[in-house]
CSV table of C-alpha atoms in Angstrom, one decimal:
chain,number,residue,atom,x,y,z
A,184,UNK,CA,123.6,109.8,75.5
A,185,UNK,CA,122.2,113.0,76.2
A,186,UNK,CA,124.1,113.1,79.3
A,187,UNK,CA,127.5,112.4,77.6
A,188,UNK,CA,126.7,115.4,75.4
A,189,UNK,CA,126.0,117.5,78.1
A,190,UNK,CA,129.1,116.4,79.9
A,191,UNK,CA,131.3,117.3,76.5
A,192,UNK,CA,129.6,120.7,76.8
A,193,UNK,CA,130.4,121.1,80.3
A,194,UNK,CA,134.2,120.7,79.9
A,195,UNK,CA,134.3,124.1,78.9
A,196,UNK,CA,130.9,126.0,78.1
A,197,UNK,CA,132.8,129.0,76.5
A,198,UNK,CA,134.5,127.1,73.8
A,199,UNK,CA,132.9,127.1,70.3
A,200,UNK,CA,135.1,124.2,69.3
A,201,UNK,CA,133.5,122.0,71.9
A,202,UNK,CA,129.8,123.4,70.9
A,203,UNK,CA,130.8,122.4,67.3
A,204,UNK,CA,131.8,119.0,68.1
A,205,UNK,CA,128.8,118.2,70.1
A,206,UNK,CA,126.9,119.3,66.8
A,207,UNK,CA,129.0,117.2,64.6
A,208,UNK,CA,128.9,114.1,66.2
A,209,UNK,CA,124.9,114.1,66.1
A,210,UNK,CA,125.2,114.6,62.3
A,211,UNK,CA,125.0,111.8,59.8
A,212,UNK,CA,127.9,113.5,58.2
A,213,UNK,CA,130.0,113.4,61.3
A,214,UNK,CA,132.9,111.8,59.6
A,215,UNK,CA,133.3,115.1,57.3
A,216,UNK,CA,135.8,114.5,54.3
A,217,UNK,CA,135.9,110.8,53.2
A,218,UNK,CA,138.4,109.7,51.0
A,219,UNK,CA,140.0,106.3,50.8
A,220,UNK,CA,139.5,104.3,54.2
A,221,UNK,CA,140.7,100.8,53.3
A,222,UNK,CA,143.8,101.2,51.0
A,223,UNK,CA,147.3,101.4,52.3
A,224,UNK,CA,150.0,102.2,49.9
A,225,UNK,CA,153.1,104.3,49.7
A,226,UNK,CA,154.7,106.4,46.9
A,227,UNK,CA,157.3,103.6,46.3
A,228,UNK,CA,154.4,101.1,45.9
A,229,UNK,CA,152.3,103.1,43.6
A,230,UNK,CA,155.5,103.6,41.3
A,231,UNK,CA,156.3,99.8,41.4
A,232,UNK,CA,152.7,99.2,40.1
A,233,UNK,CA,153.0,102.0,37.4
A,234,UNK,CA,156.4,100.7,36.4
A,235,UNK,CA,155.0,97.0,36.1
A,236,UNK,CA,152.3,98.2,33.9
A,237,UNK,CA,154.6,100.3,31.9
A,238,UNK,CA,156.8,97.2,31.4
A,239,UNK,CA,153.9,94.9,30.4
A,240,UNK,CA,152.0,97.2,27.9
A,241,UNK,CA,153.8,100.8,27.9
A,242,UNK,CA,151.0,103.4,27.1
A,243,UNK,CA,148.6,100.7,25.3
A,244,UNK,CA,145.5,99.2,26.9
A,245,UNK,CA,145.8,96.5,29.3
A,246,UNK,CA,142.8,94.1,29.6
A,247,UNK,CA,141.9,93.4,33.2
A,248,UNK,CA,140.0,90.8,34.9
A,249,UNK,CA,136.0,91.7,35.2
A,250,UNK,CA,135.0,89.0,37.9
A,251,UNK,CA,135.9,87.9,41.2
A,252,UNK,CA,138.3,85.0,41.5
A,253,UNK,CA,135.7,83.3,43.6
A,254,UNK,CA,133.2,83.3,40.9
A,255,UNK,CA,135.6,82.6,38.0
A,256,UNK,CA,139.0,81.3,39.2
A,257,UNK,CA,140.4,81.0,35.8
A,258,UNK,CA,141.6,84.0,33.7
A,259,UNK,CA,140.0,83.9,30.1
A,260,UNK,CA,141.8,85.0,26.9
A,261,UNK,CA,143.4,88.3,26.9
A,262,UNK,CA,143.7,88.5,30.8
A,263,UNK,CA,147.2,86.9,30.7
A,264,UNK,CA,149.3,89.8,31.0
A,265,UNK,CA,147.0,91.0,34.0
A,266,UNK,CA,147.5,88.0,35.9
A,267,UNK,CA,151.3,88.3,35.2
A,268,UNK,CA,151.1,91.9,36.3
A,269,UNK,CA,149.7,91.1,39.8
A,270,UNK,CA,152.4,88.3,40.2
A,271,UNK,CA,155.1,90.7,39.4
A,272,UNK,CA,153.7,93.3,41.7
A,273,UNK,CA,153.1,90.7,44.7
A,274,UNK,CA,156.7,89.6,44.4
A,275,UNK,CA,157.9,93.0,44.9
A,276,UNK,CA,155.6,94.5,47.4
A,277,UNK,CA,154.7,91.3,49.2
A,278,UNK,CA,150.9,91.7,48.5
A,279,UNK,CA,148.5,91.9,45.4
A,280,UNK,CA,145.8,89.8,44.2
A,281,UNK,CA,143.8,90.2,40.9
A,282,UNK,CA,140.8,91.1,42.9
A,283,UNK,CA,142.5,93.7,45.2
A,284,UNK,CA,144.1,95.4,42.2
A,285,UNK,CA,141.3,96.2,40.3
A,286,UNK,CA,138.8,96.7,43.1
A,287,UNK,CA,140.9,98.7,45.4
A,288,UNK,CA,144.0,99.9,44.1
A,289,UNK,CA,142.8,100.8,40.5
A,290,UNK,CA,139.8,102.5,41.9
A,291,UNK,CA,142.3,105.0,43.9
A,292,UNK,CA,144.5,105.3,41.1
A,293,UNK,CA,142.0,106.3,38.6
A,294,UNK,CA,141.0,109.2,41.0
A,295,UNK,CA,144.4,110.1,41.3
A,296,UNK,CA,144.5,110.7,37.5
A,297,UNK,CA,147.5,107.9,37.0
A,298,UNK,CA,145.4,105.3,35.0
A,299,UNK,CA,142.3,105.5,32.9
A,300,UNK,CA,139.7,102.8,32.9
A,301,UNK,CA,137.5,101.7,30.1
A,302,UNK,CA,134.4,99.6,29.4
A,303,UNK,CA,134.4,96.5,26.9
A,304,UNK,CA,134.1,98.9,24.0
A,305,UNK,CA,137.2,100.9,25.1
A,306,UNK,CA,135.0,103.9,26.0
A,307,UNK,CA,136.8,106.0,28.8
A,308,UNK,CA,134.8,106.1,32.0
A,309,UNK,CA,135.0,108.8,34.8
A,310,UNK,CA,136.5,107.8,38.1
A,311,UNK,CA,133.3,107.4,39.8
A,312,UNK,CA,131.4,105.9,37.0
A,313,UNK,CA,129.7,102.5,37.7
A,314,UNK,CA,129.6,99.5,35.4
A,315,UNK,CA,132.2,96.8,34.1
A,316,UNK,CA,136.0,98.0,33.6
A,317,UNK,CA,137.5,95.9,31.0
A,318,UNK,CA,140.7,97.9,30.3
A,319,UNK,CA,143.1,100.3,31.9
A,320,UNK,CA,146.0,102.6,30.4
A,321,UNK,CA,148.4,104.7,32.0
A,322,UNK,CA,148.0,108.6,31.8
A,323,UNK,CA,150.4,111.4,30.8
A,324,UNK,CA,150.8,112.0,34.6
A,325,UNK,CA,151.7,108.6,35.1
A,326,UNK,CA,154.3,108.6,32.5
A,327,UNK,CA,155.7,112.0,33.7
A,328,UNK,CA,155.9,110.6,37.4
A,329,UNK,CA,157.9,107.5,35.9
A,330,UNK,CA,160.1,109.7,33.7
A,331,UNK,CA,160.9,112.2,36.7
A,332,UNK,CA,164.7,112.7,36.8
A,333,UNK,CA,165.0,114.0,40.4
A,334,UNK,CA,163.2,113.2,43.8
A,335,UNK,CA,161.7,116.8,44.2
A,336,UNK,CA,160.1,116.5,40.8
A,337,UNK,CA,158.8,113.1,41.8
A,338,UNK,CA,157.3,114.2,45.0
A,339,UNK,CA,155.5,117.1,43.6
A,340,UNK,CA,154.0,115.1,40.7
A,341,UNK,CA,152.9,112.2,43.1
A,342,UNK,CA,151.6,115.3,45.3
A,343,UNK,CA,149.5,116.2,42.5
A,344,UNK,CA,148.1,112.7,41.9
A,345,UNK,CA,147.1,112.8,45.8
A,346,UNK,CA,145.5,116.1,45.4
A,347,UNK,CA,143.3,114.7,42.8
A,348,UNK,CA,142.6,111.8,45.0
A,349,UNK,CA,141.7,113.9,47.8
A,350,UNK,CA,139.8,116.9,45.9
A,351,UNK,CA,142.3,119.3,46.9
A,352,UNK,CA,142.1,118.6,50.7
A,353,UNK,CA,145.8,118.6,51.0
A,354,UNK,CA,146.3,122.3,49.8
A,355,UNK,CA,143.4,123.2,52.3
A,356,UNK,CA,145.5,121.5,55.2
A,357,UNK,CA,148.6,123.2,54.0
A,358,UNK,CA,146.6,126.6,54.3
A,359,UNK,CA,145.5,125.8,57.8
A,360,UNK,CA,148.8,125.0,59.2
A,361,UNK,CA,150.3,128.0,57.5
A,362,UNK,CA,147.7,130.2,59.5
A,363,UNK,CA,148.4,128.5,62.9
A,364,UNK,CA,150.6,130.0,65.3
A,365,UNK,CA,152.4,126.6,65.7
A,366,UNK,CA,152.6,125.1,62.1
A,367,UNK,CA,151.6,121.6,62.8
A,368,UNK,CA,148.2,119.5,63.1
A,369,UNK,CA,147.9,116.4,65.5
A,370,UNK,CA,145.6,113.6,64.6
A,371,UNK,CA,143.0,114.8,66.7
A,372,UNK,CA,143.0,118.2,65.5
A,373,UNK,CA,142.5,116.7,62.0
A,374,UNK,CA,140.2,114.3,63.2
A,375,UNK,CA,137.9,116.8,65.0
A,376,UNK,CA,138.4,119.9,63.0
A,377,UNK,CA,140.3,119.5,59.8
A,378,UNK,CA,138.1,116.9,58.1
A,379,UNK,CA,135.3,119.1,58.4
A,380,UNK,CA,136.6,122.0,56.1
A,381,UNK,CA,134.0,123.2,53.8
A,382,UNK,CA,131.6,120.6,55.1
A,383,UNK,CA,128.0,121.7,55.7
A,384,UNK,CA,126.1,121.3,58.9
A,385,UNK,CA,122.6,122.8,59.6
A,386,UNK,CA,123.0,124.7,56.3
A,387,UNK,CA,126.1,126.1,57.5
A,388,UNK,CA,129.4,125.8,55.3
A,389,UNK,CA,132.2,125.7,57.9
A,390,UNK,CA,135.0,127.8,56.2
A,391,UNK,CA,138.7,127.7,56.7
A,392,UNK,CA,138.9,130.5,59.1
A,393,UNK,CA,136.3,128.7,61.4
A,394,UNK,CA,138.2,125.5,61.4
A,395,UNK,CA,141.5,127.5,62.3
A,396,UNK,CA,139.6,129.1,65.1
A,397,UNK,CA,138.4,125.6,66.5
A,398,UNK,CA,142.0,124.2,66.3
A,399,UNK,CA,143.4,127.3,68.3
A,400,UNK,CA,140.5,127.0,71.0
A,401,UNK,CA,141.2,123.1,71.3
A,402,UNK,CA,145.1,124.0,71.9
A,403,UNK,CA,143.9,126.4,74.7
A,404,UNK,CA,142.4,123.7,76.4
A,405,UNK,CA,144.3,122.1,79.3
A,406,UNK,CA,145.9,118.6,78.5
A,407,UNK,CA,143.3,117.2,80.9
A,408,UNK,CA,140.3,118.7,79.4
A,409,UNK,CA,141.7,117.7,75.9
A,410,UNK,CA,142.0,114.0,77.0
A,411,UNK,CA,138.6,114.3,78.9
A,412,UNK,CA,137.2,115.8,75.6
A,413,UNK,CA,138.6,113.1,73.5
A,414,UNK,CA,137.6,110.1,76.0
A,415,UNK,CA,133.7,111.6,76.2
A,416,UNK,CA,133.7,111.8,72.2
A,417,UNK,CA,134.9,108.0,72.0
A,418,UNK,CA,132.2,107.1,74.8
A,419,UNK,CA,129.5,108.8,72.7
A,420,UNK,CA,130.6,107.6,69.2
A,421,UNK,CA,130.0,103.8,70.4
A,422,UNK,CA,128.0,101.9,67.7
A,423,UNK,CA,126.4,99.9,70.7
A,424,UNK,CA,124.9,103.2,71.9
A,425,UNK,CA,122.7,103.2,68.6
A,426,UNK,CA,120.1,101.4,67.0
A,427,UNK,CA,119.0,101.5,63.1
A,428,UNK,CA,121.6,101.5,60.2
A,429,UNK,CA,124.9,102.7,59.7
A,430,UNK,CA,123.5,106.5,59.1
A,431,UNK,CA,122.3,106.2,62.4
A,432,UNK,CA,125.0,105.0,64.3
A,433,UNK,CA,128.4,106.6,65.3
A,434,UNK,CA,131.5,104.7,65.0
A,435,UNK,CA,134.8,106.4,66.6
A,436,UNK,CA,136.8,103.4,65.5
A,437,UNK,CA,136.0,103.9,62.0
A,438,UNK,CA,136.2,107.5,62.0
A,439,UNK,CA,139.6,107.7,63.4
A,440,UNK,CA,140.7,104.8,61.0
A,441,UNK,CA,139.7,107.1,58.1
A,442,UNK,CA,141.5,109.9,59.4
A,443,UNK,CA,144.6,108.0,59.8
A,444,UNK,CA,144.4,106.8,56.4
A,445,UNK,CA,144.2,110.5,55.2
A,446,UNK,CA,147.0,111.5,57.6
A,447,UNK,CA,149.0,108.6,55.6
A,448,UNK,CA,148.2,110.4,52.2
A,449,UNK,CA,148.9,113.8,53.5
A,450,UNK,CA,152.3,112.6,54.9
A,451,UNK,CA,153.4,111.4,51.4
A,452,UNK,CA,152.9,114.9,50.0
A,453,UNK,CA,155.5,117.2,49.2
A,454,UNK,CA,154.1,119.6,51.6
A,455,UNK,CA,154.2,117.7,54.7
A,456,UNK,CA,156.2,115.3,57.0
A,457,UNK,CA,154.7,113.4,59.8
A,458,UNK,CA,157.0,113.5,63.3
A,459,UNK,CA,156.3,109.9,64.5
A,460,UNK,CA,157.6,110.8,67.9
A,461,UNK,CA,155.6,113.9,68.5
A,462,UNK,CA,152.8,112.6,66.7
A,463,UNK,CA,152.4,115.7,64.6
A,464,UNK,CA,151.9,116.6,60.9
A,465,UNK,CA,154.4,119.6,59.8
A,466,UNK,CA,155.1,121.5,56.9
A,467,UNK,CA,158.1,120.1,55.5
A,468,UNK,CA,161.4,121.9,55.5
A,469,UNK,CA,164.3,120.8,53.7
A,470,UNK,CA,166.1,120.1,50.3
A,471,UNK,CA,163.5,117.7,49.5
A,472,UNK,CA,160.4,119.6,50.5
A,473,UNK,CA,158.8,122.5,49.2
A,474,UNK,CA,160.7,125.0,51.2
A,475,UNK,CA,164.4,125.3,51.9
A,476,UNK,CA,164.3,127.2,55.1
A,477,UNK,CA,161.9,128.9,57.3
A,478,UNK,CA,162.5,132.3,55.4
A,479,UNK,CA,160.7,130.9,52.4
A,480,UNK,CA,157.9,129.7,54.6
A,481,UNK,CA,157.5,133.4,55.7
A,482,UNK,CA,157.7,134.7,52.3
A,483,UNK,CA,154.8,132.3,51.3
A,484,UNK,CA,152.6,134.0,54.0
A,485,UNK,CA,153.9,137.4,52.7
A,486,UNK,CA,152.1,136.7,49.2
A,487,UNK,CA,148.9,136.7,51.1
A,488,UNK,CA,149.4,139.9,52.6
A,489,UNK,CA,150.6,141.3,49.1
A,490,UNK,CA,146.8,140.4,47.8
A,491,UNK,CA,145.3,142.6,50.4
A,492,UNK,CA,147.8,145.5,49.7
A,493,UNK,CA,147.8,145.3,45.9
A,494,UNK,CA,144.0,145.1,45.8
A,495,UNK,CA,143.5,147.6,48.4
A,496,UNK,CA,141.0,145.7,50.3
A,497,UNK,CA,140.7,144.4,54.0
A,498,UNK,CA,139.8,140.9,55.5
A,499,UNK,CA,136.3,140.3,55.5
A,500,UNK,CA,134.4,137.6,57.5
A,501,UNK,CA,133.1,134.7,55.4
A,502,UNK,CA,135.8,135.1,52.7
A,503,UNK,CA,139.1,132.9,52.0
A,504,UNK,CA,142.1,133.4,49.9
A,505,UNK,CA,142.2,130.7,46.9
A,506,UNK,CA,144.9,129.8,44.5
A,507,UNK,CA,143.3,130.0,41.1
A,508,UNK,CA,145.9,127.4,39.6
A,509,UNK,CA,146.4,125.3,42.6
A,510,UNK,CA,149.9,124.5,44.1
A,511,UNK,CA,149.7,120.8,43.3
A,512,UNK,CA,150.0,121.7,39.4
A,513,UNK,CA,153.6,122.8,39.8
A,514,UNK,CA,156.0,120.4,38.7
A,515,UNK,CA,158.9,121.5,40.4
A,516,UNK,CA,160.3,124.2,43.1
A,517,UNK,CA,160.4,127.1,40.6
A,518,UNK,CA,156.8,126.4,39.4
A,519,UNK,CA,155.6,126.1,43.0
A,520,UNK,CA,157.1,129.5,43.8
A,521,UNK,CA,155.3,131.0,40.8
A,522,UNK,CA,152.1,129.5,41.8
A,523,UNK,CA,152.4,130.6,45.2
A,524,UNK,CA,152.3,134.3,44.1
A,525,UNK,CA,149.6,137.1,45.1
A,526,UNK,CA,148.5,137.6,41.2
A,527,UNK,CA,147.3,133.8,41.3
A,528,UNK,CA,145.2,134.5,44.4
A,529,UNK,CA,141.7,135.6,44.8
A,530,UNK,CA,139.7,136.3,47.8
A,531,UNK,CA,136.3,134.5,47.4
A,532,UNK,CA,133.5,133.6,49.7
A,533,UNK,CA,133.4,130.4,51.3
A,534,UNK,CA,130.4,129.1,49.5
A,535,UNK,CA,132.3,129.7,46.2
A,536,UNK,CA,135.3,128.2,47.4
A,537,UNK,CA,133.6,125.0,48.6
A,538,UNK,CA,132.1,124.7,44.8
A,539,UNK,CA,135.5,125.0,43.5
A,540,UNK,CA,137.2,122.4,46.2
A,541,UNK,CA,134.4,120.1,45.5
A,542,UNK,CA,135.2,120.2,42.0
A,543,UNK,CA,138.8,119.0,42.6
A,544,UNK,CA,140.0,122.5,42.5
A,545,UNK,CA,139.7,122.1,38.6
A,546,UNK,CA,138.2,125.6,37.9
A,547,UNK,CA,141.6,127.3,36.9
A,548,UNK,CA,140.8,129.3,33.9
A,549,UNK,CA,139.8,132.7,34.9
A,550,UNK,CA,137.6,135.4,32.9
A,551,UNK,CA,135.5,138.1,33.6
A,552,UNK,CA,132.2,139.2,32.8
A,553,UNK,CA,132.2,143.1,33.6
A,554,UNK,CA,133.4,143.0,37.1
A,555,UNK,CA,132.3,139.5,38.1
A,556,UNK,CA,134.8,136.5,37.8
A,557,UNK,CA,134.2,133.5,36.4
A,558,UNK,CA,136.3,130.3,37.1
A,559,UNK,CA,136.1,127.4,34.5
A,560,UNK,CA,137.5,123.9,34.6
A,561,UNK,CA,138.4,121.7,31.5
A,562,UNK,CA,135.0,120.4,30.9
A,563,UNK,CA,133.3,124.2,30.8
A,564,UNK,CA,132.0,124.1,34.3
A,565,UNK,CA,131.8,127.2,35.7
A,566,UNK,CA,131.7,128.9,39.2
A,567,UNK,CA,130.6,132.5,38.9
A,568,UNK,CA,131.5,135.2,41.6
A,569,UNK,CA,129.9,138.3,41.7
A,570,UNK,CA,132.1,141.4,42.6
A,571,UNK,CA,131.7,142.5,46.3
A,572,UNK,CA,129.3,139.6,46.8
A,573,UNK,CA,131.5,136.5,46.4
A,574,UNK,CA,134.8,138.0,45.2
A,575,UNK,CA,136.7,141.0,46.7
A,576,UNK,CA,139.4,142.5,44.4
A,577,UNK,CA,140.6,145.7,42.5
A,578,UNK,CA,138.8,145.7,39.3
A,579,UNK,CA,141.8,147.6,37.7
A,580,UNK,CA,143.9,144.5,38.3
A,581,UNK,CA,141.6,142.5,35.7
A,582,UNK,CA,144.2,142.6,32.8
A,583,UNK,CA,147.2,141.7,35.4
A,584,UNK,CA,145.0,138.9,36.7
A,585,UNK,CA,144.0,137.8,33.2
A,586,UNK,CA,147.7,137.7,31.9
A,587,UNK,CA,149.2,135.9,34.9
A,588,UNK,CA,146.5,133.1,34.8
A,589,UNK,CA,147.1,132.8,31.0
A,590,UNK,CA,151.0,132.4,31.7
A,591,UNK,CA,150.5,130.0,34.1
A,592,UNK,CA,148.1,127.7,32.2
A,593,UNK,CA,149.5,128.3,28.7
A,594,UNK,CA,153.3,128.6,29.0
A,595,UNK,CA,155.2,126.3,26.9
A,596,UNK,CA,157.8,123.9,28.4
A,597,UNK,CA,161.3,124.6,27.3
């Protein structure tokens, strides 16, 4: 095993990306970002499920099965609509059981913010809370998604749901691709590097700029060296090479399966499209995407430069530009462009950025305590950024930043 790791290093001893991979595959957290490994669904299938729920009970509670069919084959009183729901869904998408719907799909739909789940007393539960779930109900986001009048609005709302499921990972990948010389990601670039953005290894948080650097280095390798690296990583990550439990083993098959699932979700977002022939994830360009043409793509990058110009600061190692109100909050193309504005950006350190990202990018309310910036979520959880330590900005721009943040969060729909 040690020899395989040395063989990997010897592919090119000058490349930091290879040194990183050798460290990564030895870590218990080698798989990095973990989202939804086993579920496979499309936007169309999720819309069918939502529509069938709405047709049966509207926005009211729906009682669901609480026990596996193997333990209780018959439905009890109150579960009739749930049995009908699964039958209707299966007839339209070709697969769905009472067990798979509640144990797999509903788990993700709750994390997507499309349904809420409740206990027997109809107390709302958090997406990650244990215990028996007896009822579900559609959320306002689900109703908006069902009511969307055009494909773009539907896509951007579904993107918001996926961003909730992925804890803001989609927006991180968008920013990574935007900053690459060639705007795409391959599955191995996502597998080896993209899935470790803001993950911790040996007490070090791998920020976006480091991940981008690794990807650029990987691309600079010859095709032969890239293929050799992939094969050596596969050879090392064979469960048969390890003893002990799952935490002590490395499994390339499971690792890439999980990455393929993440890729499937990313490809459904309004930001991206998957080129099957080239096996690359590109930023979507076209009438149904975020950008009408390449010019708008360049303008998006210009907003980042405006931040540095307007705040009179320079780029600093260990800091990242961050959208205070994430792009996935946008409901349409106009809102997306309003959110993708330098006045909605802050330059914060990797640790603070990781805190916000791990809280599902929910710290969207900006405030200040003297010159320190405070980012608060809807449950009053705060991330505090000390000026010049965790955030770099022009303090004379405080009122402008606050006004724009208030405009984005509290503007009334017309």
